[in-house]
PDB file of C-alpha atoms in Angstrom:
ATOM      1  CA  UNK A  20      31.591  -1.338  -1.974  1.00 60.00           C
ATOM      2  CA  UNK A  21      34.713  -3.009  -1.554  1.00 74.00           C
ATOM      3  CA  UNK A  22      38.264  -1.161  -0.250  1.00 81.00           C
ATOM      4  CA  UNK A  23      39.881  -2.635  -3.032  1.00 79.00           C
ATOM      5  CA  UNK A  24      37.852  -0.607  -5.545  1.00 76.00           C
ATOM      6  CA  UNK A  25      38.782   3.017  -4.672  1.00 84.00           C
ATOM      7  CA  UNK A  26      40.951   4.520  -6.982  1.00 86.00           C
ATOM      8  CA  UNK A  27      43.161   5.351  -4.428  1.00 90.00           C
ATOM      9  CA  UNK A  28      46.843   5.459  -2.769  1.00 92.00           C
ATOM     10  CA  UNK A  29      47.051   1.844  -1.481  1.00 91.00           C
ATOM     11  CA  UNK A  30      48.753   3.668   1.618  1.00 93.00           C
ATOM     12  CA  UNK A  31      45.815   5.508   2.166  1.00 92.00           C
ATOM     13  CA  UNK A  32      42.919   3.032   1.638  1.00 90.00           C
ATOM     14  CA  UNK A  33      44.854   0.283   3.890  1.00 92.00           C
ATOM     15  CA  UNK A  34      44.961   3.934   6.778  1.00 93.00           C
ATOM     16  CA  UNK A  35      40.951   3.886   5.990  1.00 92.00           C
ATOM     17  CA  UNK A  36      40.398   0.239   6.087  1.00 92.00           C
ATOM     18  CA  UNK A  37      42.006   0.121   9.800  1.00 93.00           C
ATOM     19  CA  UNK A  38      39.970   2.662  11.241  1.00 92.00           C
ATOM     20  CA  UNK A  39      36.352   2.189   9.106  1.00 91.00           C
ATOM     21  CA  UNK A  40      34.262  -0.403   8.644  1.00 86.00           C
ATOM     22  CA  UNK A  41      33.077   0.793   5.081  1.00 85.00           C
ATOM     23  CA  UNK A  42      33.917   2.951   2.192  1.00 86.00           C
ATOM     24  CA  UNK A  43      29.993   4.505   2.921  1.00 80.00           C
ATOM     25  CA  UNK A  44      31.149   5.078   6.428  1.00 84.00           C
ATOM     26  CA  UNK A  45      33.548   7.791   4.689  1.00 86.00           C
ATOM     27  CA  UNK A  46      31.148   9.978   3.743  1.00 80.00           C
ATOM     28  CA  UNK A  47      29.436   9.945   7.427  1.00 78.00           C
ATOM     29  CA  UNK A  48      32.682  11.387   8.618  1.00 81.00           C
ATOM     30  CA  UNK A  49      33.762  14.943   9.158  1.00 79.00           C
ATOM     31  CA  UNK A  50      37.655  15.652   7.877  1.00 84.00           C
ATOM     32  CA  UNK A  51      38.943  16.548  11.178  1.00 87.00           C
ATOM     33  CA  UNK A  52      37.569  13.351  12.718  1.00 87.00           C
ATOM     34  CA  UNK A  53      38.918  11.209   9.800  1.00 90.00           C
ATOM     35  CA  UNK A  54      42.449  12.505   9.978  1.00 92.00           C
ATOM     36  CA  UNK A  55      42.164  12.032  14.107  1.00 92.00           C
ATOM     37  CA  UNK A  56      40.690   8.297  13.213  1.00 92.00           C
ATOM     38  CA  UNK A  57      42.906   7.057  10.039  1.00 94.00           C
ATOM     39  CA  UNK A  58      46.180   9.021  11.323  1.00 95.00           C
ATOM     40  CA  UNK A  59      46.085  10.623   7.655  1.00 94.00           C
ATOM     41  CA  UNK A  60      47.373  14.158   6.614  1.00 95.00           C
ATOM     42  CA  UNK A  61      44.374  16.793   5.419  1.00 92.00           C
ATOM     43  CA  UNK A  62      45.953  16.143   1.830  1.00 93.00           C
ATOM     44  CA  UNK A  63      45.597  12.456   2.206  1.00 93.00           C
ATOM     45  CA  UNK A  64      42.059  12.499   4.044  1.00 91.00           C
ATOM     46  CA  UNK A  65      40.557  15.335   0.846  1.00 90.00           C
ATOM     47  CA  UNK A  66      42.000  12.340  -1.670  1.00 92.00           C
ATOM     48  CA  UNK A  67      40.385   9.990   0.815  1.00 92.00           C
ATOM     49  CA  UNK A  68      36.598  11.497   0.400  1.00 88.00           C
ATOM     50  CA  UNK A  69      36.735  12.411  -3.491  1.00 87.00           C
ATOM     51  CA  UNK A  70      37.371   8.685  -4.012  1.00 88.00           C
ATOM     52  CA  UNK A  71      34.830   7.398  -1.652  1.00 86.00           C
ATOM     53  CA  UNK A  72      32.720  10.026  -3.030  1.00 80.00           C
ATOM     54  CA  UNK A  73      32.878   8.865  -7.155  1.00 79.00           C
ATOM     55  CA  UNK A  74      32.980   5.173  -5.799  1.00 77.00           C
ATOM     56  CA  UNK A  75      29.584   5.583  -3.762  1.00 71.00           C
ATOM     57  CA  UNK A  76      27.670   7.961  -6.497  1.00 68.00           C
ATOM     58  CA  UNK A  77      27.474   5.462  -9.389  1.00 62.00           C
ATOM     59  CA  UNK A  78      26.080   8.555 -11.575  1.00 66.00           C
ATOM     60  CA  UNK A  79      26.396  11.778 -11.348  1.00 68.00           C
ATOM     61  CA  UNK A  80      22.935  13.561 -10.707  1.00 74.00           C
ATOM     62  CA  UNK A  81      21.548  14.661 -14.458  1.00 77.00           C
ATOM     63  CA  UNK A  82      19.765  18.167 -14.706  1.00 76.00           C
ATOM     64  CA  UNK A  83      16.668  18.313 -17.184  1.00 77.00           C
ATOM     65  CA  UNK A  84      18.402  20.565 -19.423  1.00 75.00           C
ATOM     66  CA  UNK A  85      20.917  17.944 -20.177  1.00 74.00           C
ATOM     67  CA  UNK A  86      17.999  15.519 -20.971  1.00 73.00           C
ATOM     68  CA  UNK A  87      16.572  18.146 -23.024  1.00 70.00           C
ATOM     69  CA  UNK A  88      19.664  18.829 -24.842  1.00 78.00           C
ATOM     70  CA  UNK A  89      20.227  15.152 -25.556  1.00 74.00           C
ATOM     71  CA  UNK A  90      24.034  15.625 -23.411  1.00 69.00           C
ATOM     72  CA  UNK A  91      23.024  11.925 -21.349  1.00 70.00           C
ATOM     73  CA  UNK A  92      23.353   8.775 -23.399  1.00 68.00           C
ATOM     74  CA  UNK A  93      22.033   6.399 -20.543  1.00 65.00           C
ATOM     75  CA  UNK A  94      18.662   8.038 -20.859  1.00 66.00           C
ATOM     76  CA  UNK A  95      18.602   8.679 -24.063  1.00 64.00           C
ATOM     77  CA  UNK A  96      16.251   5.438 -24.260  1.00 64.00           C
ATOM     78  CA  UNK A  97      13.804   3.452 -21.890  1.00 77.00           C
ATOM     79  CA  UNK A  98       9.966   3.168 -20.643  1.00 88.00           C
ATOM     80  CA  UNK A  99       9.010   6.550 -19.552  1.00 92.00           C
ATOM     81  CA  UNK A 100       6.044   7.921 -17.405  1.00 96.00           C
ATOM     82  CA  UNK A 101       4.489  10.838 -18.976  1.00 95.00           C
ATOM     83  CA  UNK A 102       3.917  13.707 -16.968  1.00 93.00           C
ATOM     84  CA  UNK A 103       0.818  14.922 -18.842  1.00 89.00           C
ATOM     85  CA  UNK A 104       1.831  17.850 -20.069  1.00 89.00           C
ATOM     86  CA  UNK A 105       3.321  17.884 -24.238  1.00 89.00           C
ATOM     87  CA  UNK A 106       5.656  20.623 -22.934  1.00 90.00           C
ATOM     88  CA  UNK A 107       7.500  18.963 -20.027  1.00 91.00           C
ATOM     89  CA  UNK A 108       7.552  15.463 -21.793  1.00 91.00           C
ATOM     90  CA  UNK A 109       8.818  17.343 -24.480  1.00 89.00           C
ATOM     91  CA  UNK A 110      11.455  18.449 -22.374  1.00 88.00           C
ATOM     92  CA  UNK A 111      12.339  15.146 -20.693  1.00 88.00           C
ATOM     93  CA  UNK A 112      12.242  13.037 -23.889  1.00 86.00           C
ATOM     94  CA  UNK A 113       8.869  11.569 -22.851  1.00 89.00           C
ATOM     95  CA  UNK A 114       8.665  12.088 -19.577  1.00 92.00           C
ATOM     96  CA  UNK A 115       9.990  10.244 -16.115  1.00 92.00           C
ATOM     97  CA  UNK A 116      12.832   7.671 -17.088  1.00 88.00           C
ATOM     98  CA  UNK A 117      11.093   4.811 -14.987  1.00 90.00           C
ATOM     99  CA  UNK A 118      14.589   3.110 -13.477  1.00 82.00           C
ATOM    100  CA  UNK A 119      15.544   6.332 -10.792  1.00 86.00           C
ATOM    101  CA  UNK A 120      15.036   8.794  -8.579  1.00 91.00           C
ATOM    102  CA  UNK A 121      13.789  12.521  -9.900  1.00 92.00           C
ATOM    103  CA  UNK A 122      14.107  15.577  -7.632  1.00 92.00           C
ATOM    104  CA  UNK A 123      11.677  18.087  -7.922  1.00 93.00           C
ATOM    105  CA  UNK A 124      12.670  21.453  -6.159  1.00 89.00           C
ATOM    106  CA  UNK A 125      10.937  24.947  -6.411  1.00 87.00           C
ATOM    107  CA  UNK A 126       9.769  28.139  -4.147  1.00 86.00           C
ATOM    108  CA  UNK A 127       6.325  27.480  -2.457  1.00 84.00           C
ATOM    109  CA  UNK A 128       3.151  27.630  -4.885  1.00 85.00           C
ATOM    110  CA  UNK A 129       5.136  26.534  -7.900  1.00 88.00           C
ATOM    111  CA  UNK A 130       3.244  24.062  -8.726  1.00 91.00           C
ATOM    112  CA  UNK A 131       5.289  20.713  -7.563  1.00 93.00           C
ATOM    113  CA  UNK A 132       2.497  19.136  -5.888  1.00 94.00           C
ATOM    114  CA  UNK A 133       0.096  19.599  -8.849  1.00 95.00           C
ATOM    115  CA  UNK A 134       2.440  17.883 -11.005  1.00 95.00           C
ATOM    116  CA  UNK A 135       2.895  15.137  -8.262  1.00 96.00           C
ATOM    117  CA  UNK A 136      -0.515  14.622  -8.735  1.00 97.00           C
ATOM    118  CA  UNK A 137      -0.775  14.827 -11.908  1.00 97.00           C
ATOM    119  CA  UNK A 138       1.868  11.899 -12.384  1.00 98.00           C
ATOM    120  CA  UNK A 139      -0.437  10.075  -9.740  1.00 98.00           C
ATOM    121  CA  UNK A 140      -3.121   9.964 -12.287  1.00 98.00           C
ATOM    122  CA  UNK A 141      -0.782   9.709 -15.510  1.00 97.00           C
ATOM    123  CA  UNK A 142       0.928   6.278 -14.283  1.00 98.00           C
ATOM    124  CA  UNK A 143      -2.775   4.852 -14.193  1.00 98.00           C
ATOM    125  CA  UNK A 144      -2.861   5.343 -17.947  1.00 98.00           C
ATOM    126  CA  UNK A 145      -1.941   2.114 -20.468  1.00 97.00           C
ATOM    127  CA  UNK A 146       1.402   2.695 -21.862  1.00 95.00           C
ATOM    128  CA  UNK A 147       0.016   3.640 -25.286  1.00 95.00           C
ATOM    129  CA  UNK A 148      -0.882   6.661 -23.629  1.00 95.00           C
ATOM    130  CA  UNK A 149       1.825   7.541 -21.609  1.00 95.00           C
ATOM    131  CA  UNK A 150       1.279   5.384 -18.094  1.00 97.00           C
ATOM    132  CA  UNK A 151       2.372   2.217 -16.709  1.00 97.00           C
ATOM    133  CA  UNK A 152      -0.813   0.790 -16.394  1.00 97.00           C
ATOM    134  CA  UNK A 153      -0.765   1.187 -12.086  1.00 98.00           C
ATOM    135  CA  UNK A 154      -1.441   3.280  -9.609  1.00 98.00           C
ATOM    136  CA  UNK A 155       0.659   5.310  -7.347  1.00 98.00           C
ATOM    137  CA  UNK A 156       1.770   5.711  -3.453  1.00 98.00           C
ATOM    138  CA  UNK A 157       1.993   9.181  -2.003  1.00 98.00           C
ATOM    139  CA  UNK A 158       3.967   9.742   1.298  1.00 96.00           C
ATOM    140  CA  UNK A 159       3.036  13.060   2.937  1.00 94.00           C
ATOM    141  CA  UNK A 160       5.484  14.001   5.399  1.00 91.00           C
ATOM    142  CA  UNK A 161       4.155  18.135   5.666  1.00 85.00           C
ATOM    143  CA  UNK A 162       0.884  18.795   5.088  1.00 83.00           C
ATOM    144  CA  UNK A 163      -2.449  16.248   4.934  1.00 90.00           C
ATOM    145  CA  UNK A 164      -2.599  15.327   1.421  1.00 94.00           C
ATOM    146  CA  UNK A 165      -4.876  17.674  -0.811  1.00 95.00           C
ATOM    147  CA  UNK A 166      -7.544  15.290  -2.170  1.00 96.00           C
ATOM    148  CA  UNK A 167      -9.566  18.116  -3.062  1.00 96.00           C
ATOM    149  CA  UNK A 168      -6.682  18.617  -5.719  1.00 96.00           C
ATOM    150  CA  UNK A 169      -6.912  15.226  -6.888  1.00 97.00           C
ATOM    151  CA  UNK A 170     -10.690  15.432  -7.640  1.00 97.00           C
ATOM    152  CA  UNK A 171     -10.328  18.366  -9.417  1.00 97.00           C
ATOM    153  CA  UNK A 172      -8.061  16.997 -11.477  1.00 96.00           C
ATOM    154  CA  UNK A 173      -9.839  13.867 -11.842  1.00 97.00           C
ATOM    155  CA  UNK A 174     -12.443  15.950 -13.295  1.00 96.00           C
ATOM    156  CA  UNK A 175     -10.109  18.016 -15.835  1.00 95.00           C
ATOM    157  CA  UNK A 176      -8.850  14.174 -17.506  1.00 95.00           C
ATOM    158  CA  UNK A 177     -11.200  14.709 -20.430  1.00 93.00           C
ATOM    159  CA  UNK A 178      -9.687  18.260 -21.785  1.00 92.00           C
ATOM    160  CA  UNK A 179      -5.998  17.172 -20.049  1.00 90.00           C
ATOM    161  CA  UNK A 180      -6.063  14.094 -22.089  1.00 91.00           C
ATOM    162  CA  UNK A 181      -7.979  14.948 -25.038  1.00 90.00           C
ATOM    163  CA  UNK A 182      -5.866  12.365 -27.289  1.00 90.00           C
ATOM    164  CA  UNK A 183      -7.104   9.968 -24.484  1.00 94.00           C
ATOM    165  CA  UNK A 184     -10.738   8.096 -25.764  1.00 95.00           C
ATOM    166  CA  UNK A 185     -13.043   9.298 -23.287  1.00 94.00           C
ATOM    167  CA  UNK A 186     -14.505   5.502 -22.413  1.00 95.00           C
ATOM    168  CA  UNK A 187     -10.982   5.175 -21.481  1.00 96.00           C
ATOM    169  CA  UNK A 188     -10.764   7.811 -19.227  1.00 96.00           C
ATOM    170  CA  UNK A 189     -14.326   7.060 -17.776  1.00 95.00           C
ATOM    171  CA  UNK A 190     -13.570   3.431 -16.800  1.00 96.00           C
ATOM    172  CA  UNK A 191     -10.458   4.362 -15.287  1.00 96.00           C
ATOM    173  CA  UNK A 192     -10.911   4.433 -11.183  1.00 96.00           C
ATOM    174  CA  UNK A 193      -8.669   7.582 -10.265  1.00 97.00           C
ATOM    175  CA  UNK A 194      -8.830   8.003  -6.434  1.00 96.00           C
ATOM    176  CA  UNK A 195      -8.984   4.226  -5.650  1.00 97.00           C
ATOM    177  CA  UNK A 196      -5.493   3.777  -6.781  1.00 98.00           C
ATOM    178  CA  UNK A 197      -3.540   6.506  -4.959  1.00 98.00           C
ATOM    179  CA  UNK A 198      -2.557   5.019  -1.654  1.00 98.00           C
ATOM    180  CA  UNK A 199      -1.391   7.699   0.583  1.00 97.00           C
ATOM    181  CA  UNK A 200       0.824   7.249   3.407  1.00 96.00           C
ATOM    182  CA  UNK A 201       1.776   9.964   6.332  1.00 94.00           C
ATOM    183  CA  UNK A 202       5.240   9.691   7.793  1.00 93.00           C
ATOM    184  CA  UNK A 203       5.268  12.382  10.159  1.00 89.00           C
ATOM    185  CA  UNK A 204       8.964  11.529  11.496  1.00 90.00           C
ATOM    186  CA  UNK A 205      11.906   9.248  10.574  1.00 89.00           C
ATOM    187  CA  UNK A 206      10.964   6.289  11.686  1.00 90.00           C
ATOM    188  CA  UNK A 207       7.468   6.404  10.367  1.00 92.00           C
ATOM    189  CA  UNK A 208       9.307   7.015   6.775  1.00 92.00           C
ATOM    190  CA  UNK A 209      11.149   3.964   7.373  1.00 91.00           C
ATOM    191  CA  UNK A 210       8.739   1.603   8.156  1.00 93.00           C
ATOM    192  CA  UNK A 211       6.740   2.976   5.560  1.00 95.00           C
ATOM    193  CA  UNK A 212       9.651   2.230   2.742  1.00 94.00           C
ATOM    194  CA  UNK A 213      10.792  -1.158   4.414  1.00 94.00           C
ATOM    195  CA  UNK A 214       7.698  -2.490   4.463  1.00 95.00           C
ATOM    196  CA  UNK A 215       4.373  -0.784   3.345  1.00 96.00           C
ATOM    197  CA  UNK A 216       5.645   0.161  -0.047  1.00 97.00           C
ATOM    198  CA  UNK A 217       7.404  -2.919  -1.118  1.00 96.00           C
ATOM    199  CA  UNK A 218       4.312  -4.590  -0.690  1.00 97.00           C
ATOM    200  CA  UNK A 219       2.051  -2.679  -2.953  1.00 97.00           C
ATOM    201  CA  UNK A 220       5.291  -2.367  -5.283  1.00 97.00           C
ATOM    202  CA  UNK A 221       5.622  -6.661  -4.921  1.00 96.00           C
ATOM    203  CA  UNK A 222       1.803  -7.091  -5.560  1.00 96.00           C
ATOM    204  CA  UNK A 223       1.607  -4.541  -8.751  1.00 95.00           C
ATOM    205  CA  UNK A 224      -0.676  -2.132  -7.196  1.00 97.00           C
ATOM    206  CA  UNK A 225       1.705   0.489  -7.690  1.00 98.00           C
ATOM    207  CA  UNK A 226       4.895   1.653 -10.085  1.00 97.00           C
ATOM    208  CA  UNK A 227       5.301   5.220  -8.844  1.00 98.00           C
ATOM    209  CA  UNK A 228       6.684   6.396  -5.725  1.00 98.00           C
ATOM    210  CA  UNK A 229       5.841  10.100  -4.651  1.00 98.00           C
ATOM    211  CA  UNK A 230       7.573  11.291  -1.558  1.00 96.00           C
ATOM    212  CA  UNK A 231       6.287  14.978  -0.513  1.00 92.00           C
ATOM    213  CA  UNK A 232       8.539  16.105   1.068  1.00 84.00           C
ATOM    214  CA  UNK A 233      12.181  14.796   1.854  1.00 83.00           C
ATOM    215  CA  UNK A 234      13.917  17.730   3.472  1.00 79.00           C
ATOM    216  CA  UNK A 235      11.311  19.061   5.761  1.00 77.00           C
ATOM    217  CA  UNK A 236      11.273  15.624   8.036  1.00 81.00           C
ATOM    218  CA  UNK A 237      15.466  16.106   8.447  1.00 78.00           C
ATOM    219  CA  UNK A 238      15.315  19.955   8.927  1.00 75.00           C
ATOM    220  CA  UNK A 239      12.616  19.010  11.915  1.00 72.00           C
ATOM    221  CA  UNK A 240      14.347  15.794  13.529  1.00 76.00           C
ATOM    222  CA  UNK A 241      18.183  17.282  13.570  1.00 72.00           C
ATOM    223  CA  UNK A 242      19.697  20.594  15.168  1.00 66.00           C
ATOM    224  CA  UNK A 243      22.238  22.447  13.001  1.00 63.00           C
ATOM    225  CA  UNK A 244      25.267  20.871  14.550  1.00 66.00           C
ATOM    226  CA  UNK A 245      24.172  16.899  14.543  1.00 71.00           C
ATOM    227  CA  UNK A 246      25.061  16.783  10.833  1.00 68.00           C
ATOM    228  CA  UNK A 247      26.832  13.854  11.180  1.00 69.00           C
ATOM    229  CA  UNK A 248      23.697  11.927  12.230  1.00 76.00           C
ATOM    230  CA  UNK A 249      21.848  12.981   9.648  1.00 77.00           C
ATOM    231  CA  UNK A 250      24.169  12.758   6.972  1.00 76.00           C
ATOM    232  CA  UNK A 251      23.978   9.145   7.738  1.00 76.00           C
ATOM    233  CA  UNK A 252      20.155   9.206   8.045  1.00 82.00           C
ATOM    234  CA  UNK A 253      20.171  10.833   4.492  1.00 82.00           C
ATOM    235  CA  UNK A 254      22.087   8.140   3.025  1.00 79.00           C
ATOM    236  CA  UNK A 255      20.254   5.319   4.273  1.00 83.00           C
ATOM    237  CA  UNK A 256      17.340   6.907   2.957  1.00 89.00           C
ATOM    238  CA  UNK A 257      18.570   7.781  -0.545  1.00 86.00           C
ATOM    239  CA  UNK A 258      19.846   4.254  -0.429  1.00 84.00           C
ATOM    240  CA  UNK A 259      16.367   2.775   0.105  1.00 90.00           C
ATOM    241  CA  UNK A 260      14.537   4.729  -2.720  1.00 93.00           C
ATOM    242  CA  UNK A 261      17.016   3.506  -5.199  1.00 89.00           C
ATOM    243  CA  UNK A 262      16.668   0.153  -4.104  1.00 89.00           C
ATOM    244  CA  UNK A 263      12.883   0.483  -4.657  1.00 94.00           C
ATOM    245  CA  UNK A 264      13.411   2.377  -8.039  1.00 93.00           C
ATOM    246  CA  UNK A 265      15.613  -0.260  -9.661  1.00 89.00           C
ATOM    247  CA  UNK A 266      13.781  -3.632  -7.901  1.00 92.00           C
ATOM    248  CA  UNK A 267      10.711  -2.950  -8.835  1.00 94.00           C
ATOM    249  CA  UNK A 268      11.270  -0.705 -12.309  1.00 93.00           C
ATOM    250  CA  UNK A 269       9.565   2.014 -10.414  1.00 96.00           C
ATOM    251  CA  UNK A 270      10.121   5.652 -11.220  1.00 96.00           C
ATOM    252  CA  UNK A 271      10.172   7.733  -7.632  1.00 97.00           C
ATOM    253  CA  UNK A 272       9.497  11.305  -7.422  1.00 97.00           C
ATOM    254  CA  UNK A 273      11.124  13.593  -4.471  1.00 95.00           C
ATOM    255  CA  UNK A 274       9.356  16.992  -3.560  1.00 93.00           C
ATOM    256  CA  UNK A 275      11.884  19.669  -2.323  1.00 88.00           C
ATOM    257  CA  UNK A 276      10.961  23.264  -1.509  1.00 80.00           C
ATOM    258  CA  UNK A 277      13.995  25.708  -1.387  1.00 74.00           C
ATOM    259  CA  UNK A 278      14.554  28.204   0.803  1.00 62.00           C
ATOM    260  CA  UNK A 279      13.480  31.665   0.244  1.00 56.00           C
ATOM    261  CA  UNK A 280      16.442  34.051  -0.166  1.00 52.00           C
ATOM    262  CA  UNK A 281      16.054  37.606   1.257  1.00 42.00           C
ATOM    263  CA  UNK A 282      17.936  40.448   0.163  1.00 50.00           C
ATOM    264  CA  UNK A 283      19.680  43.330   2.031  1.00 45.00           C
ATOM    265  CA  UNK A 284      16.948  45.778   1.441  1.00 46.00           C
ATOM    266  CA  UNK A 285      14.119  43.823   2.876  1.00 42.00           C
ATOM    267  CA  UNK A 286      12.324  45.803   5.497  1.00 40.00           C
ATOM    268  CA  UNK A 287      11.550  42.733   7.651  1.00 35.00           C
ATOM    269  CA  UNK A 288      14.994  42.000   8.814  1.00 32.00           C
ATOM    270  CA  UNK A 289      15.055  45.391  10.436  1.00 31.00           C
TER     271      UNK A 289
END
């Protein structure tokens, strides 16, 4: 991203361009820090990160219920992966648009793994039945990855996929094309999307991308107060998936559990 592309106060962005290497680098730095850096007023340095902001975030993240509603022209059309279920594709005009990156956030035991492995076995599926025609890659990051899961679903294809002939489904090798990866830090993550899954994405093994989960490796590796660091971290990460996503035509799934919220009148906070 060039300086010259900001929609910005030529004063300003020439401040920036002294003091930063990058319009990315930005969004790595804290207000305070970039006023103390650029020699900017707070005015100038909040007019300074909304531009760097709309200029790094090509589009603006797009809720299902905007899919649903039709309200988002650029995926209006396009390959899709089906999730397997009539009601969700239903929902997402067919299923998984196949050129980005989906988040999918709940409460524990709602369910996101299952559909995570559900998609595992959809993409296997020709595309006159929903897939891509090729398996999947699964990076655990948590837990060990719950195969016993997988079989069982495996086993529930026939009544799943009942539009699905059932030589179809019986010729099709499930389990030996999920390749599962565990990346039990940040470096281990990296490697694993620098080099491992390009690979299997170059050689055609693969055209879905499941990472399980994303948070829980940065809430582990950074204390509350190195944001900064892992702000940047984020990035380059987020960075790297939609690289993958748009090289390869790959649709990439992210697994996010939220928080629980507590109220006032819960006995256990005393």
């Amino acid at each position: 991203m060039n300086w010259d592309q900001l929609e910005l106060n030529p004063r300003i962005a020439a401040a920036a361009r002294r003091a930063l290497k990058s319009v990315r680098e930005v969004l790595c730095v804290s207000g305070p820090d970039l006023q103390r850096l650029t020699g900017l007023s707070r005015s100038d340095v909040q007019q300074l990160l909304a531009a760097a902001a709309a200029a790094c975030r090509r589009h603006p993240p797009v809720p299902a219920l905007l899919l649903h509603r039709g309200q988002c022209r650029r995926f209006e059309s396009g390959l899709r992966l089906s999730v397997g279920c009539p009601v969700l594709d239903r929902l997402l005009r067919g299923g998984l648009p196949v050129g980005g990156v989906t988040e999918l956030a709940g409460e524990s035991g709602a369910g996101k793994t299952q559909l995570a492995l559900q998609l595992c076995l959809s993409v296997q599926y020709p595309p006159r039945h929903g897939g891509l025609n090729s398996g999947a890659v699964y990076i655990c990051t948590e837990d060990s990855f719950p195969i016993r899961r997988l079989q069982q679903l495996i086993r529930e294809q026939s009544s799943l996929h009942s539009d699905v002939p059932p030589t179809l489904i019986n010729r099709l090798q499930f389990s030996d094309h999920v390749y599962i990866e565990h990346a039990a830090d940040l470096d281990s993550l990296q490697v694993c999307l620098s080099q491992r899954v390009p690979l299997l994405l170059a050689r055609g093994l693969v055209r879905l991308l499941v990472v399980d989960s994303v948070a829980a490796l940065f809430r582990s590796e950074f204390l509350a107060d190195n944001w900064l660091e892992r702000n940047k971290q984020l990035l380059t990460f987020s960075s790297a998936l939609h690289h993958l996503s748009q090289e390869f035509t790959t649709p990439v799934l992210c697994i996010n559990q939220v928080t629980d919220v507590f109220n006032s009148s819960d006995d256990s906070l005393g």
